[in-house]
Amino acid sequence: MSLPSHVRLVEVGPRDGLQNEKQPIGVADKVRLVDDLSAAGLGYIEVGSFVSPKWVPQMAGSAEVFAGIDRRSGVTYAALTPNLQGLEAALAAGVREVAVFAAASEAFSQRNINCSIAESLKRFEPVMDAAQRHGVRVRGYVSCVLGCPYDGAVSARQVAVVCRELQAMGCYEVSLGDTIGVGTAGAVRNLFEVVGREVPRERLAGHFHDTYGQALANIYASLLEGIAVFDASVAGLGGCPYARGATGNVASEDVVYLLQGLGIETGVNLPGLIEAGQRISRVLGRESASRVARARSARE
Ligand code: HMG
Ligand code: MG
């Protein structure tokens, strides 16, 4: 299969990245990060989550972040909403696109959102209804598609079933998350092969964490399977509070560098993106996890 000419990047750093940080990060720094990312040409930015502050304290200020950002036309600013309460809070904050998140493994579903997979899908129904009434688009996530920190192996068939359900209830796209970053290229190709029988590939996205250093190889494997939407996190920020030891998503800078080398358009300005990553890394008091950013700063 030939590679796509254009890839859409979903920047999840302000949400998937920062949700895992223990130190308090001020609203102004979060707003600055989102604005730096939109200035660098990212067309889709996940700004925060409307989840229980007891479960994920770092996302508690998401409404303030939404109120503070400079909304550029043509950019989608999205939020995670696990239930109707979250959706209502998101709507009140002026959010126009949300994501619901399920898991491919029962144990992760329990730890992450305190219910079974079937219960989570049921819980999303009123979210989908209300979102539709308000003209808000809903993206779906499935976590642990290539392995679960509690249950171990996860079958591609099981992932396909959850993806099909999310699509059937109205998610315009489903992002497949290798939450603990254990997947390898062959497993990724098999996954899209199996899931692609239930959901058209143009409605699927890849969400790779880099825990085992496989994320870029997994993105390339996905491209070969016809996938053209990828989630990534500036400076490789993050992890998941319910997947101990999981590192951040693949760094957005490294994905852009890979795609540029393949002649694939993203609309992202790499130096601007690197600068956004360096700024938030200074706020966090550590070096960026992006290899491209590190190599560029070593050269300067
Ligand atoms: P629960 O305790 O079962 O919920 O949590 P509940 O309905 O029984 O409510 C308990 C309390 O939470 C109540 O407050 C509610 O008001 C409050 P209390 O009366 O005790 O003071 N509450 C809320 N507060 C704010 N916003 C809400 C909300 N809902 C209830 N929306 C719940 C269930 C889903 C709420 C909880 O488990 C939760 O918030 N989980 C979020 C976990 C999370 O955000 N995880 C990280 C994101 S997923 C991820 O990172 C993976 C991904 O990146 C893909 C990948 O990498 O694979 C997407
Ligand atoms: Mg994630």
PDB file of C-alpha atoms in Angstrom, residues 4 19 105 137 152 157 159 170-171 180 189 193 196 274 283 297:
ATOM      1  CA  PRO A   4      -0.604   8.802   2.533  1.00  0.00           C
ATOM      2  CA  GLN A  19      -2.329  14.677  33.314  1.00  0.00           C
ATOM      3  CA  SER A 105      -9.159  -4.934  28.704  1.00  0.00           C
ATOM      4  CA  ARG A 137     -18.259  15.838  17.477  1.00  0.00           C
ATOM      5  CA  GLY A 152      -1.366  -8.948  29.970  1.00  0.00           C
ATOM      6  CA  ARG A 157     -10.583  -9.321  18.076  1.00  0.00           C
ATOM      7  CA  VAL A 159     -10.124  -4.438  20.310  1.00  0.00           C
ATOM      8  CA  GLY A 170     -21.472   7.743  16.690  1.00  0.00           C
ATOM      9  CA  CYS A 171     -17.733   8.284  17.204  1.00  0.00           C
ATOM     10  CA  ILE A 180       1.887   0.866  27.896  1.00  0.00           C
ATOM     11  CA  ARG A 189       0.002  -4.427  11.344  1.00  0.00           C
ATOM     12  CA  GLU A 193      -5.728  -5.750   9.711  1.00  0.00           C
ATOM     13  CA  GLY A 196      -9.945  -2.713   9.762  1.00  0.00           C
ATOM     14  CA  ILE A 274      10.463  22.255  19.169  1.00  0.00           C
ATOM     15  CA  VAL A 283       8.477  24.762  33.215  1.00  0.00           C
ATOM     16  CA  SER A 297      19.566  21.843  20.803  1.00  0.00           C
TER      17      SER A 297
END
